[in-house]
Amino acid sequence: MFTGIVEERGAVVAVEPSGDGVRLTVRAPVAVSDAAQGDSIAVSGVCLTVVDQGDDWFTADVMRQSLDMSTLGSFGVGTPVNLERAMAAHGRLGGHIVQGHVDGTGIVLEVRPGAQWRVIRIGLPTGLAPLVVDKGSITVDGVSLTVSAASEATDDTDWFEVSLIPETLEVTTLGALAPGDRVNLETDILARHVQRLLAFHPHNEGGSR
């Protein structure tokens, strides 16, 4: 479990084929400072398991499903990534509950600079749109953010906006986003559970399915 509070910005140092997936090596001095084999580290929002490590790097296997659902399949040597270690049981939940299970990818539609912040509009798959609500939480490339605006159900396109403060722009990869870039999205786990419950509601009106 993660919180979406990025601990450091790392970089991919190696990508090697591994079965139908890849073996990814990431430079991550903070993340590996107390890591052990089998630990979980979120890489730009995707939960990966440490299989090997050194003083300032770790290696993880990425399965085909993760490559298909996220941007990890496009990573190459030098790609910057947001990193977060799994939250300790006694830690503070500074962002929101993040599983590291990416729902899909979005496309940056617009970047609007402001005096103290930057507004990013991101297009998202239609199936995810009902799970994104104004003032709700969403994870973009592993960063916990608050939705500042969202499209209406009657709009022609599905999108949401987030407002990035200087700290987020500086310490994460989101400061480099430009229109056309793909980002990993994880919607709020509570919204996903509610959607699932509502899907079964018609069957339960009579007391049984």
XYZ file of C-alpha atoms in Angstrom:
209
model
C 0.000 0.000 0.000
C 1.213 3.497 -0.864
C 0.118 7.081 -0.249
C 1.034 8.810 -3.507
C 3.644 10.991 -1.788
C 6.715 10.664 -4.010
C 9.956 10.162 -2.073
C 12.410 10.690 -4.905
C 12.751 11.046 -8.648
C 14.813 8.181 -10.037
C 15.766 7.034 -13.521
C 15.738 3.822 -15.517
C 19.269 2.465 -15.994
C 18.498 -0.827 -17.778
C 15.623 -2.570 -19.559
C 16.052 -6.249 -20.431
C 13.579 -8.728 -21.977
C 12.304 -11.309 -19.488
C 9.830 -13.856 -20.844
C 6.819 -11.915 -22.118
C 7.723 -8.991 -19.863
C 10.836 -7.007 -19.007
C 13.337 -6.726 -16.180
C 13.653 -3.095 -15.151
C 16.586 -1.616 -13.234
C 16.073 1.774 -11.624
C 18.477 4.155 -9.921
C 16.843 4.843 -6.560
C 19.213 5.667 -3.688
C 16.468 6.650 -1.238
C 14.116 3.793 -2.107
C 16.798 1.117 -1.649
C 18.278 2.622 1.523
C 16.250 0.192 3.649
C 14.818 -2.109 0.976
C 15.104 -5.887 0.920
C 14.345 -8.532 -1.684
C 10.572 -8.921 -1.986
C 9.766 -5.374 -0.892
C 7.339 -3.255 -2.915
C 8.304 0.012 -4.583
C 5.937 2.090 -6.717
C 7.554 3.161 -9.996
C 5.544 5.999 -11.551
C 2.475 4.536 -9.897
C 3.068 0.843 -10.674
C 3.746 -1.453 -7.724
C 6.855 -3.538 -8.439
C 8.689 -6.135 -6.349
C 12.418 -5.877 -5.673
C 14.259 -8.953 -6.998
C 17.795 -7.579 -6.800
C 19.449 -4.413 -5.524
C 22.676 -2.519 -5.002
C 23.755 0.591 -3.129
C 21.671 2.952 -5.258
C 19.603 0.746 -7.583
C 17.048 -2.042 -7.644
C 15.740 -4.472 -10.242
C 12.139 -5.623 -10.690
C 10.294 -7.857 -13.123
C 7.392 -6.267 -14.995
C 4.748 -8.664 -16.316
C 2.988 -8.257 -19.650
C -0.269 -7.068 -18.080
C 1.536 -4.217 -16.331
C 3.228 -3.247 -19.583
C -0.117 -3.227 -21.397
C -1.948 -1.251 -18.697
C 0.706 1.380 -18.032
C 3.422 3.486 -19.625
C 6.184 1.142 -18.419
C 6.284 -0.540 -21.820
C 7.642 2.682 -23.327
C 10.399 3.145 -20.735
C 13.997 3.228 -21.907
C 17.361 3.947 -20.356
C 17.275 7.438 -18.872
C 13.494 7.665 -18.429
C 12.777 9.616 -15.211
C 10.405 7.938 -12.754
C 8.586 8.798 -9.529
C 9.438 6.454 -6.649
C 7.726 5.618 -3.368
C 8.358 2.832 -0.895
C 5.382 0.978 0.574
C 3.895 2.800 3.552
C 4.933 1.549 6.996
C 2.027 0.541 9.246
C 2.920 3.327 11.689
C 3.369 5.970 8.961
C 1.216 8.998 8.188
C -1.239 8.781 5.293
C -0.124 12.051 3.715
C -1.868 11.525 0.373
C -4.604 8.905 -0.043
C -4.818 5.113 -0.196
C -2.940 4.017 -3.330
C -2.544 0.370 -4.323
C -0.085 0.744 -7.158
C -2.519 -1.059 -9.453
C -2.832 1.205 -12.491
C -6.313 1.358 -14.063
C -5.033 2.616 -17.406
C -3.338 5.571 -19.034
C -4.421 9.097 -19.827
C -3.207 11.667 -22.328
C -2.163 15.187 -21.388
C -4.485 17.491 -23.320
C -3.453 20.900 -22.039
C -0.934 22.564 -19.734
C -1.860 26.001 -18.389
C 0.816 27.835 -16.410
C -0.177 30.093 -13.555
C 1.593 32.483 -11.202
C 2.058 29.922 -8.413
C 0.869 26.650 -9.913
C 0.255 24.792 -13.169
C -3.045 23.305 -14.319
C -2.897 20.047 -16.271
C -5.898 18.718 -18.206
C -5.755 14.972 -18.837
C -8.002 12.919 -21.082
C -8.986 9.535 -19.700
C -10.702 6.358 -20.936
C -14.489 6.542 -20.880
C -14.694 3.615 -18.472
C -12.733 5.532 -15.840
C -14.648 8.805 -16.131
C -17.405 7.865 -13.617
C -14.710 7.173 -11.005
C -13.245 10.693 -11.161
C -15.045 13.422 -9.228
C -14.316 17.088 -8.594
C -12.368 17.483 -5.306
C -11.773 13.725 -5.229
C -8.423 11.942 -5.232
C -6.555 10.471 -8.189
C -3.032 9.170 -8.728
C -1.109 10.407 -11.775
C 2.234 8.681 -12.392
C 2.300 7.711 -8.733
C 1.507 11.201 -7.403
C -1.528 11.690 -5.155
C -3.500 14.658 -6.480
C -6.837 16.359 -5.927
C -9.110 16.724 -8.938
C -9.765 20.436 -9.473
C -12.257 20.011 -12.333
C -13.851 17.166 -14.278
C -15.897 16.775 -17.452
C -19.651 16.324 -17.293
C -21.350 13.095 -18.334
C -22.847 14.953 -21.316
C -19.510 16.262 -22.622
C -18.069 14.914 -25.875
C -14.740 14.033 -24.248
C -13.791 12.675 -20.838
C -11.162 14.629 -18.927
C -10.124 15.936 -15.533
C -7.817 18.673 -14.317
C -5.287 18.858 -11.499
C -3.502 21.921 -10.153
C 0.180 21.353 -9.399
C 1.955 23.384 -6.734
C 5.657 24.320 -7.113
C 6.756 21.501 -4.775
C 5.058 18.882 -6.965
C 6.470 20.427 -10.135
C 9.976 20.351 -8.686
C 10.220 16.955 -6.972
C 8.210 14.783 -9.396
C 8.201 14.104 -13.132
C 4.899 15.969 -13.558
C 6.693 19.276 -14.004
C 7.958 18.100 -17.399
C 4.566 17.026 -18.780
C 3.512 18.394 -22.160
C 0.435 17.879 -24.368
C 0.472 14.404 -25.902
C 2.336 12.740 -23.028
C 0.872 9.524 -21.583
C 0.497 9.134 -17.827
C -0.458 6.275 -15.513
C -3.796 6.661 -13.736
C -5.120 4.983 -10.615
C -8.590 6.018 -9.504
C -9.741 6.143 -5.889
C -10.219 2.631 -4.477
C -13.413 3.752 -2.706
C -14.933 4.869 -6.005
C -14.081 1.503 -7.570
C -15.777 -0.381 -4.741
C -18.898 1.762 -4.983
C -19.070 1.208 -8.744
C -18.830 -2.558 -8.212
C -21.542 -2.539 -5.549
C -23.886 -0.509 -7.749
C -23.331 -2.937 -10.623
C -24.790 -5.736 -8.475
C -27.574 -3.659 -6.898
C -30.344 -4.593 -9.377
C -29.752 -8.287 -8.632
C -30.072 -7.756 -4.872
C -33.418 -5.947 -4.790
C -35.229 -9.221 -4.161
C -32.761 -10.374 -1.540
C -30.784 -12.709 -3.824
C -28.987 -12.676 -7.154
